[in-house]
Short mmCIF file of C-alpha atoms in Angstrom, two decimals:
data_model
loop_
_atom_site.label_atom_id
_atom_site.label_comp_id
_atom_site.label_asym_id
_atom_site.label_seq_id
_atom_site.Cartn_x
_atom_site.Cartn_y
_atom_site.Cartn_z
CA MET R 1 -7.66 -23.39 18.33
CA CYS R 2 -8.09 -27.17 18.98
CA GLY R 3 -5.33 -29.76 19.08
CA ILE R 4 -4.90 -32.68 16.68
CA PHE R 5 -2.65 -35.72 16.87
CA GLY R 6 -2.07 -38.73 14.64
CA VAL R 7 0.10 -41.85 14.75
CA ILE R 8 0.82 -44.80 12.46
CA GLY R 9 3.13 -47.74 13.07
CA PRO R 10 3.13 -51.39 14.18
CA LYS R 11 -0.23 -52.81 15.24
CA GLU R 12 -0.06 -52.66 19.04
CA PRO R 13 -1.77 -51.05 22.07
CA SER R 14 0.97 -48.43 22.44
CA ILE R 15 -0.41 -46.65 19.36
CA LEU R 16 -3.58 -45.73 21.25
CA GLU R 17 -1.62 -44.83 24.38
CA ASP R 18 0.57 -42.51 22.30
CA VAL R 19 -2.53 -40.67 21.08
CA TYR R 20 -3.77 -40.35 24.66
CA LEU R 21 -0.42 -38.89 25.75
CA GLY R 22 -0.25 -36.60 22.72
CA LEU R 23 -3.67 -35.17 23.49
CA TYR R 24 -2.57 -34.57 27.09
CA ALA R 25 0.31 -32.46 25.76
CA LEU R 26 -2.15 -30.51 23.58
CA GLN R 27 -4.74 -29.99 26.32
CA HIS R 28 -3.99 -26.24 26.38
CA ARG R 29 -5.48 -26.00 22.86
CA GLY R 30 -8.92 -27.27 23.87
CA GLN R 31 -10.73 -28.21 27.07
CA GLU R 32 -14.31 -28.89 25.97
CA SER R 33 -14.11 -32.42 24.56
CA ALA R 34 -11.65 -35.07 23.45
CA GLY R 35 -11.79 -38.03 21.09
CA VAL R 36 -9.80 -40.82 19.44
CA ALA R 37 -10.48 -42.79 16.25
CA TRP R 38 -8.59 -45.88 15.09
CA PHE R 39 -8.77 -48.90 12.83
CA ASP R 40 -8.96 -52.09 14.92
CA GLU R 41 -7.41 -55.48 14.14
CA GLY R 42 -10.29 -56.37 11.82
CA GLY R 43 -9.98 -53.11 9.88
CA ALA R 44 -13.13 -51.58 11.36
CA LEU R 45 -13.17 -47.92 12.38
CA ARG R 46 -13.59 -47.45 16.13
CA LEU R 47 -14.16 -44.25 18.12
CA GLN R 48 -14.09 -43.09 21.72
CA LYS R 49 -15.23 -39.54 22.55
CA GLY R 50 -16.37 -37.59 25.57
CA MET R 51 -16.88 -34.12 27.03
CA GLY R 52 -14.32 -32.40 29.25
CA LEU R 53 -10.59 -32.82 29.71
CA VAL R 54 -8.69 -35.77 28.24
CA HIS R 55 -8.58 -37.81 31.46
CA ALA R 56 -12.36 -37.40 31.91
CA ALA R 57 -13.40 -37.78 28.28
CA LEU R 58 -11.32 -40.85 27.42
CA SER R 59 -10.69 -44.17 29.17
CA GLN R 60 -6.95 -44.74 29.30
CA GLU R 61 -7.54 -48.27 30.57
CA GLN R 62 -9.76 -49.19 27.63
CA LEU R 63 -7.45 -47.61 25.05
CA SER R 64 -4.47 -49.50 26.49
CA LYS R 65 -6.20 -52.79 25.62
CA GLU R 66 -6.95 -51.90 21.99
CA ARG R 67 -4.63 -52.88 19.16
CA GLY R 68 -4.34 -50.67 16.12
CA SER R 69 -1.76 -49.49 13.63
CA CYS R 70 -3.25 -46.08 12.82
CA ALA R 71 -5.09 -43.60 15.03
CA ILE R 72 -5.97 -39.91 15.33
CA GLY R 73 -7.11 -37.75 18.24
CA HIS R 74 -8.58 -34.32 18.92
CA VAL R 75 -9.10 -31.88 21.81
CA ARG R 76 -11.76 -29.29 21.06
CA TYR R 77 -12.17 -25.58 21.59
CA SER R 78 -15.36 -24.55 19.79
CA THR R 79 -15.44 -21.68 17.30
CA ALA R 80 -17.92 -23.16 14.80
CA GLY R 81 -20.71 -25.25 16.31
CA GLU R 82 -21.90 -25.48 19.89
CA SER R 83 -20.04 -27.23 22.69
CA SER R 84 -21.72 -30.65 22.74
CA ILE R 85 -20.87 -34.31 22.27
CA ILE R 86 -22.34 -34.28 18.76
CA ASN R 87 -19.58 -31.89 17.71
CA ALA R 88 -16.78 -33.73 19.50
CA GLN R 89 -14.12 -34.93 17.09
CA PRO R 90 -12.82 -36.94 15.29
CA LEU R 91 -15.84 -37.06 12.99
CA HIS R 92 -16.38 -40.21 10.95
CA ALA R 93 -18.42 -41.38 7.99
CA THR R 94 -18.98 -44.45 5.86
CA TYR R 95 -19.58 -43.85 2.16
CA SER R 96 -19.27 -45.79 -1.09
CA LYS R 97 -15.46 -45.77 -0.94
CA GLY R 98 -15.14 -46.89 2.66
CA GLN R 99 -14.72 -45.44 6.14
CA VAL R 100 -13.16 -42.08 6.91
CA ALA R 101 -12.34 -40.28 10.17
CA ILE R 102 -11.11 -36.70 10.39
CA ALA R 103 -10.00 -34.20 13.05
CA HIS R 104 -9.62 -30.50 12.29
CA ASN R 105 -8.00 -27.42 13.80
CA GLY R 106 -9.00 -24.05 12.38
CA ASN R 107 -12.06 -22.37 10.94
CA ILE R 108 -13.38 -22.81 7.39
CA THR R 109 -14.65 -19.37 6.44
CA ASN R 110 -16.79 -20.51 3.49
CA ALA R 111 -18.28 -23.49 5.35
CA GLU R 112 -21.83 -22.10 5.47
CA MET R 113 -21.88 -21.46 1.72
CA LEU R 114 -20.57 -24.96 1.02
CA LYS R 115 -23.04 -26.47 3.49
CA ARG R 116 -26.02 -24.80 1.79
CA ASP R 117 -24.86 -26.10 -1.58
CA LEU R 118 -24.40 -29.63 -0.22
CA GLU R 119 -27.81 -29.61 1.47
CA SER R 120 -29.41 -28.54 -1.81
CA ARG R 121 -27.92 -31.71 -3.31
CA GLY R 122 -29.32 -33.96 -0.59
CA ALA R 123 -26.63 -33.92 2.10
CA ILE R 124 -27.85 -34.41 5.69
CA PHE R 125 -25.57 -32.98 8.37
CA GLN R 126 -25.28 -34.68 11.76
CA SER R 127 -23.34 -31.93 13.54
CA THR R 128 -23.04 -28.14 13.50
CA THR R 129 -19.26 -28.05 13.14
CA ASP R 130 -17.62 -26.86 9.93
CA THR R 131 -15.42 -29.98 9.86
CA GLU R 132 -18.31 -32.13 8.62
CA VAL R 133 -18.33 -30.18 5.36
CA ILE R 134 -15.08 -31.93 4.40
CA LEU R 135 -16.64 -35.40 4.75
CA HIS R 136 -19.65 -34.46 2.61
CA LEU R 137 -17.47 -32.90 -0.08
CA MET R 138 -15.52 -36.16 -0.25
CA ALA R 139 -18.70 -38.26 -0.43
CA HIS R 140 -19.94 -36.22 -3.40
CA GLU R 141 -16.85 -37.23 -5.41
CA GLN R 142 -17.85 -40.88 -5.82
CA ASP R 143 -15.90 -41.34 -9.05
CA LEU R 144 -12.61 -40.48 -7.34
CA PRO R 145 -10.42 -42.57 -5.01
CA PRO R 146 -10.66 -41.33 -1.41
CA ILE R 147 -7.33 -39.46 -1.41
CA ASP R 148 -8.22 -37.68 -4.66
CA ALA R 149 -11.65 -36.89 -3.25
CA LEU R 150 -9.98 -35.35 -0.19
CA ILE R 151 -7.67 -33.25 -2.36
CA LYS R 152 -10.63 -31.94 -4.37
CA ALA R 153 -12.59 -31.25 -1.17
CA LEU R 154 -9.71 -29.30 0.40
CA SER R 155 -9.25 -27.25 -2.76
CA LYS R 156 -12.76 -25.84 -2.25
CA LEU R 157 -12.12 -24.65 1.29
CA ARG R 158 -11.12 -21.15 2.37
CA GLY R 159 -9.76 -20.13 5.74
CA ALA R 160 -7.80 -22.19 8.24
CA PHE R 161 -7.59 -25.96 8.28
CA SER R 162 -4.93 -28.26 9.64
CA ILE R 163 -6.30 -31.81 9.59
CA VAL R 164 -5.40 -35.39 10.37
CA ALA R 165 -7.46 -38.20 8.85
CA LEU R 166 -7.71 -41.98 8.64
CA ILE R 167 -8.31 -43.09 5.05
CA GLU R 168 -7.87 -46.66 3.76
CA GLY R 169 -5.60 -47.61 6.65
CA ARG R 170 -3.34 -44.64 6.03
CA LEU R 171 -2.58 -41.59 8.15
CA VAL R 172 -3.23 -38.42 6.17
CA ALA R 173 -2.39 -34.87 7.26
CA ALA R 174 -2.94 -31.57 5.49
CA ARG R 175 -2.38 -27.88 6.09
CA ASP R 176 -4.23 -25.11 4.29
CA PRO R 177 -2.37 -23.25 1.50
CA TRP R 178 -2.10 -20.11 3.66
CA GLY R 179 -0.52 -21.95 6.61
CA PHE R 180 -2.74 -20.46 9.32
CA ARG R 181 -2.48 -23.24 11.91
CA PRO R 182 0.66 -25.22 12.76
CA LEU R 183 1.20 -28.92 11.99
CA VAL R 184 4.38 -30.96 12.55
CA ILE R 185 5.69 -34.41 11.66
CA GLY R 186 7.71 -36.60 14.03
CA LYS R 187 9.21 -40.08 14.13
CA ARG R 188 10.32 -42.60 16.76
CA ASP R 189 11.80 -45.86 15.53
CA GLY R 190 9.23 -47.19 13.03
CA VAL R 191 6.36 -44.99 14.22
CA HIS R 192 5.34 -41.71 12.55
CA TYR R 193 3.42 -38.89 14.23
CA VAL R 194 1.58 -35.75 13.19
CA ALA R 195 0.65 -33.10 15.78
CA SER R 196 -0.49 -29.51 16.16
CA GLU R 197 2.65 -28.69 18.12
CA SER R 198 6.10 -30.20 18.60
CA CYS R 199 5.58 -30.41 22.39
CA ALA R 200 3.23 -33.34 21.73
CA LEU R 201 6.08 -35.18 19.98
CA ASP R 202 8.31 -34.73 23.02
CA ILE R 203 5.95 -36.61 25.33
CA VAL R 204 6.11 -39.74 23.12
CA LYS R 205 9.89 -39.35 22.68
CA ALA R 206 9.59 -38.68 18.95
CA THR R 207 12.03 -36.60 16.93
CA HIS R 208 10.61 -33.52 15.24
CA ILE R 209 11.32 -34.12 11.54
CA ARG R 210 9.73 -31.04 10.00
CA ASP R 211 6.58 -28.94 9.70
CA VAL R 212 3.85 -29.82 7.24
CA ASN R 213 4.19 -27.08 4.63
CA PRO R 214 1.31 -24.76 3.78
CA GLY R 215 -0.77 -26.39 1.06
CA GLU R 216 0.82 -29.81 1.61
CA ILE R 217 -0.98 -33.14 1.99
CA VAL R 218 1.12 -35.82 3.70
CA ILE R 219 0.24 -39.51 3.36
CA ILE R 220 2.03 -41.95 5.69
CA GLU R 221 1.83 -45.67 5.02
CA ARG R 222 4.20 -48.58 5.79
CA GLY R 223 6.84 -46.21 7.11
CA GLU R 224 6.91 -44.10 3.96
CA ILE R 225 5.86 -40.46 3.58
CA THR R 226 4.28 -39.25 0.34
CA SER R 227 3.80 -35.52 -0.23
CA LEU R 228 1.03 -34.08 -2.42
CA SER R 229 -0.25 -30.53 -2.93
CA ILE R 230 -3.62 -28.83 -2.62
CA PRO R 231 -4.17 -27.21 -6.04
CA VAL R 232 -4.64 -23.67 -4.72
CA LYS R 233 -2.10 -20.90 -5.38
CA PRO R 234 -2.21 -18.35 -2.53
CA ALA R 235 -1.05 -14.80 -3.12
CA ARG R 236 0.72 -14.91 0.27
CA ARG R 237 0.98 -16.89 3.51
CA PHE R 238 -1.03 -16.21 6.67
CA ARG R 239 0.75 -18.02 9.52
CA CYS R 240 -1.01 -17.07 12.76
CA SER R 241 1.05 -14.61 14.83
CA PHE R 242 -1.21 -15.20 17.85
CA GLU R 243 0.11 -18.76 18.07
CA TYR R 244 3.43 -17.26 19.19
CA VAL R 245 1.79 -14.67 21.46
CA TYR R 246 -0.60 -16.96 23.36
CA LEU R 247 -1.94 -20.15 21.83
CA ALA R 248 1.10 -22.43 21.60
CA ARG R 249 3.08 -23.92 24.47
CA PRO R 250 6.48 -22.23 24.96
CA ASP R 251 8.31 -25.53 24.56
CA SER R 252 7.02 -25.90 20.99
CA GLU R 253 8.59 -24.88 17.70
CA ILE R 254 6.40 -23.51 14.92
CA ASP R 255 7.70 -23.07 11.39
CA GLY R 256 11.27 -23.23 12.68
CA ARG R 257 10.75 -20.63 15.43
CA SER R 258 11.00 -21.42 19.13
CA VAL R 259 7.88 -20.10 20.85
CA TYR R 260 9.94 -19.47 23.99
CA ASP R 261 12.52 -17.41 22.10
CA VAL R 262 9.82 -15.38 20.36
CA ARG R 263 8.06 -14.55 23.64
CA LEU R 264 11.36 -13.56 25.24
CA LYS R 265 12.04 -11.20 22.34
CA LEU R 266 8.49 -9.82 22.52
CA GLY R 267 9.22 -8.78 26.10
CA GLN R 268 12.57 -7.28 25.18
CA ASN R 269 11.06 -5.24 22.35
CA LEU R 270 8.21 -4.20 24.64
CA ALA R 271 10.72 -2.74 27.10
CA GLY R 272 12.13 -0.56 24.32
CA THR R 273 8.72 0.63 23.14
CA CYS R 274 7.05 0.91 26.56
CA PRO R 275 9.62 1.69 29.29
CA SER R 276 8.60 2.28 32.90
CA PRO R 277 10.98 4.81 34.52
CA ASP R 278 9.71 4.37 38.09
CA GLY R 279 9.10 0.62 37.95
CA GLU R 280 10.74 -1.31 40.81
CA MET R 281 10.12 -4.85 39.66
CA VAL R 282 8.57 -6.84 36.81
CA LEU R 283 6.07 -9.65 37.13
CA GLY R 284 4.21 -11.64 34.52
CA MET R 285 0.63 -12.85 34.35
CA PRO R 286 0.90 -16.64 34.54
CA ASP R 287 1.51 -18.45 32.39
CA SER R 288 1.58 -16.93 28.92
CA GLY R 289 2.86 -13.54 30.14
CA THR R 290 5.72 -14.94 32.22
CA ILE R 291 8.34 -15.31 29.48
CA GLY R 292 7.58 -11.87 28.05
CA ALA R 293 7.97 -10.45 31.55
CA LEU R 294 11.36 -12.11 31.89
CA GLY R 295 12.47 -10.53 28.58
CA TYR R 296 11.14 -7.14 29.71
CA ALA R 297 12.98 -7.38 33.04
CA VAL R 298 16.31 -8.28 31.40
CA ALA R 299 16.01 -5.47 28.85
CA SER R 300 14.97 -2.96 31.56
CA ASP R 301 17.56 -4.09 34.13
CA LEU R 302 14.79 -4.61 36.67
CA PRO R 303 14.31 -7.56 39.04
CA PHE R 304 11.85 -10.24 37.92
CA GLU R 305 9.58 -11.72 40.58
CA MET R 306 7.07 -14.58 40.48
CA ALA R 307 4.67 -12.47 42.51
CA ILE R 308 1.48 -14.00 41.12
CA VAL R 309 0.91 -17.68 41.82
CA ARG R 310 -1.26 -19.76 39.55
CA ASN R 311 -3.50 -22.57 40.74
CA ARG R 312 -2.34 -25.40 38.46
CA TYR R 313 -5.69 -27.16 38.67
CA VAL R 314 -7.51 -24.40 36.77
CA GLY R 315 -7.38 -24.40 32.98
CA ARG R 316 -7.07 -21.54 30.53
CA THR R 317 -9.74 -18.94 31.24
CA PHE R 318 -9.64 -17.36 27.77
CA ILE R 319 -10.92 -20.55 26.13
CA GLN R 320 -13.77 -21.20 28.54
CA PRO R 321 -17.07 -21.12 26.61
CA THR R 322 -18.90 -18.40 28.60
CA GLN R 323 -17.95 -15.01 30.03
CA ARG R 324 -19.22 -15.84 33.54
CA VAL R 325 -17.08 -18.98 33.73
CA ARG R 326 -14.09 -17.02 32.41
CA GLN R 327 -14.49 -14.46 35.20
CA LEU R 328 -14.80 -17.08 37.93
CA GLY R 329 -11.84 -18.94 36.45
CA VAL R 330 -9.60 -15.87 36.75
CA GLN R 331 -10.54 -15.31 40.39
CA ILE R 332 -9.67 -18.84 41.47
CA LYS R 333 -6.71 -19.26 39.10
CA LEU R 334 -4.43 -16.39 40.19
CA ASN R 335 -3.30 -15.24 43.64
CA PRO R 336 -0.77 -12.45 44.41
CA ILE R 337 1.98 -12.65 47.04
CA ASP R 338 1.27 -9.52 49.09
CA LYS R 339 4.71 -9.42 50.71
CA LEU R 340 6.41 -8.90 47.34
CA ILE R 341 3.91 -6.36 46.03
CA ARG R 342 2.92 -4.10 48.93
CA GLY R 343 4.07 -0.48 48.63
CA ARG R 344 5.94 -0.98 45.34
CA ASN R 345 5.64 0.32 41.79
CA ILE R 346 5.19 -2.81 39.70
CA VAL R 347 5.38 -3.51 35.98
CA VAL R 348 2.91 -6.23 35.00
CA VAL R 349 3.49 -7.91 31.64
CA ASP R 350 0.71 -9.88 29.97
CA ASP R 351 0.64 -11.51 26.54
CA SER R 352 -2.51 -9.77 25.27
CA ILE R 353 -5.79 -8.10 26.15
CA VAL R 354 -8.73 -9.72 24.39
CA ARG R 355 -11.94 -9.25 26.35
CA GLY R 356 -10.22 -7.45 29.24
CA THR R 357 -11.59 -9.86 31.88
CA THR R 358 -8.29 -11.16 33.17
CA SER R 359 -6.51 -7.78 33.14
CA GLN R 360 -9.26 -5.95 35.04
CA LEU R 361 -9.51 -8.56 37.77
CA ALA R 362 -5.74 -8.91 38.00
CA VAL R 363 -5.23 -5.18 38.49
CA ARG R 364 -7.96 -5.20 41.13
CA PHE R 365 -6.35 -7.94 43.22
CA LEU R 366 -2.89 -6.34 42.80
CA ARG R 367 -4.34 -3.11 44.22
CA GLU R 368 -5.80 -5.09 47.10
CA ALA R 369 -2.35 -6.65 47.62
CA GLY R 370 -0.97 -3.14 48.22
CA ALA R 371 0.70 -2.15 44.92
CA ARG R 372 1.46 1.59 44.88
CA LYS R 373 1.49 1.89 41.08
CA ILE R 374 0.63 -0.66 38.39
CA HIS R 375 2.17 -0.23 34.94
CA LEU R 376 0.49 -2.71 32.61
CA ARG R 377 2.56 -3.72 29.57
CA ILE R 378 1.15 -5.92 26.82
CA ALA R 379 3.53 -8.03 24.71
CA SER R 380 1.34 -7.78 21.60
CA PRO R 381 -0.53 -5.03 19.76
CA PRO R 382 -4.16 -4.20 20.71
CA VAL R 383 -6.58 -6.93 19.54
CA ARG R 384 -9.09 -4.78 17.69
CA PHE R 385 -10.46 -7.10 15.01
CA PRO R 386 -12.26 -10.46 15.25
CA CYS R 387 -10.45 -13.63 14.24
CA LEU R 388 -12.10 -15.54 11.41
CA TYR R 389 -9.64 -18.42 11.42
CA GLY R 390 -10.15 -20.43 14.60
CA ILE R 391 -10.06 -18.19 17.70
CA ASP R 392 -13.33 -17.47 19.49
CA THR R 393 -13.40 -13.69 19.01
CA PRO R 394 -16.08 -13.47 16.30
CA ARG R 395 -17.29 -9.91 17.00
CA SER R 396 -15.50 -6.60 17.48
CA ALA R 397 -17.99 -5.84 20.26
CA ASP R 398 -16.34 -8.60 22.32
CA LEU R 399 -12.89 -6.99 22.08
CA ALA R 400 -11.93 -4.43 24.72
CA ALA R 401 -9.39 -2.61 22.52
CA ALA R 402 -11.95 -2.25 19.71
CA ALA R 403 -14.46 -0.53 21.97
CA MET R 404 -12.00 1.81 23.74
CA ASP R 405 -8.83 3.75 22.98
CA THR R 406 -5.76 3.06 25.11
CA GLY R 407 -6.60 5.78 27.65
CA ASP R 408 -10.16 4.60 28.18
CA LEU R 409 -9.03 0.99 28.31
CA ARG R 410 -6.41 1.90 30.94
CA ASP R 411 -9.14 3.50 33.07
CA PHE R 412 -11.49 0.55 32.53
CA ILE R 413 -8.82 -1.92 33.66
CA GLY R 414 -7.69 0.34 36.51
CA ALA R 415 -3.95 0.52 35.74
CA ASP R 416 -1.85 3.65 36.23
CA THR R 417 -0.36 3.28 32.75
CA LEU R 418 -1.02 0.95 29.81
CA CYS R 419 1.16 0.37 26.75
CA PHE R 420 1.08 -2.14 23.88
CA LEU R 421 3.72 -3.60 21.58
CA LYS R 422 3.77 -2.28 18.01
CA VAL R 423 2.81 -4.53 15.07
CA GLU R 424 6.25 -4.07 13.49
CA ASP R 425 7.92 -5.17 16.75
CA LEU R 426 5.69 -8.26 16.82
CA ILE R 427 6.76 -9.18 13.29
CA ASN R 428 10.39 -8.50 14.14
CA SER R 429 10.18 -10.76 17.19
CA ILE R 430 8.76 -13.69 15.23
CA ASP R 431 11.34 -13.11 12.49
CA LEU R 432 9.16 -14.18 9.57
CA PRO R 433 8.46 -11.92 6.57
CA ALA R 434 5.46 -9.66 7.11
CA ASP R 435 3.69 -11.19 4.09
CA GLU R 436 3.91 -14.65 5.69
CA LEU R 437 2.22 -13.72 8.98
CA CYS R 438 -1.45 -13.22 9.78
CA THR R 439 -1.85 -10.10 11.92
CA ALA R 440 -5.56 -9.64 11.11
CA CYS R 441 -6.66 -9.52 14.75
CA PHE R 442 -4.32 -6.56 15.24
CA ASP R 443 -4.58 -4.65 11.94
CA GLY R 444 -7.65 -6.03 10.12
CA LYS R 445 -5.67 -7.35 7.14
CA TYR R 446 -7.67 -10.47 6.35
CA LEU R 447 -7.27 -13.12 3.70
CA GLU R 448 -9.03 -11.83 0.58
CA GLU R 449 -11.58 -14.47 -0.30
#
């Protein structure tokens, strides 16, 4: 998951404040650590990193006093490497060609193989994150200029990588040839931005220019954008469908698709596939199930109620690092309104079932609130296969739908009925060609390495 943000423009404190604000807008993509890297007035690379949420990890007051013309930032959600300050990004290095800082969203699937090869040639790794592999690959290309070294390094990677980097006073962004993770470019006056999602451009009042294309390397310097290509020819694209289902904010656009519109259509298609004849009202699991529930209610001609209230001071439970914390997070995050629920047949729409933690606890407290029947409707197909590309579901044993069929899963969760969206309806809702979407977590169709 993770969120990345970059900015380049006039040398002034607002550059660092823009990164701080951009990371705030991307907080939903990572809650474990945050960091900023920038070139100061003397051209030296500076960093500020910390554990926790953006406001706790970074000093807004200190950043507001720093002057810089180019900066990058990162919020982390760990999938490769433990949750610790040593793995907090951006990562930086000094080698024969100068100083480099890099922030990465995704998961490099051949990182361990590359790391073993680099270590055999004398490389010493300072972290356990796959991102560091990129820096070492660059350092081993001492005969090449830094940008060329980066291109060669990226050509050796497989899997998902959207990156922002500081190289020779320039802002560099790149997206893997398969297009797994999103990356967008924005502009405000003479300042250029790169971000994981367009919602981060909105907070700094930047205009969304376009997405970084799969396989594209963008170099921004002195107000000009140069586009280069990673020399890898993919057989097909693998844009992550789960970004639309859960990961992205609904006010973002990814590859020309409004996340809000996609989630609304997911709910509408779900109503056609999984009707509920005796349902009296529809409610959504806050927040990522709410828009799908609204679409379901409209398509079913049922009233939509905000009958579950979310505590806004609790973060996303799915991306907490341990199962125990996830369970506690669900219990303090969501609270039903008994008056709306008691004695009624309710249709509950959620975006997905991954580990089953949230669904099981939610059904339990809806029963305690007096629901007569609970029809659970999921606005995505069953997640049966682990994600290899940047979501922390590395084993099938962790996935509820992989261990149980729909009937057993219904009983485990405690719902009266349970129904999932079909893969073809998911693809139809996103409205991208099937061979441009990654649906591996639903159907096991992975990138062939």
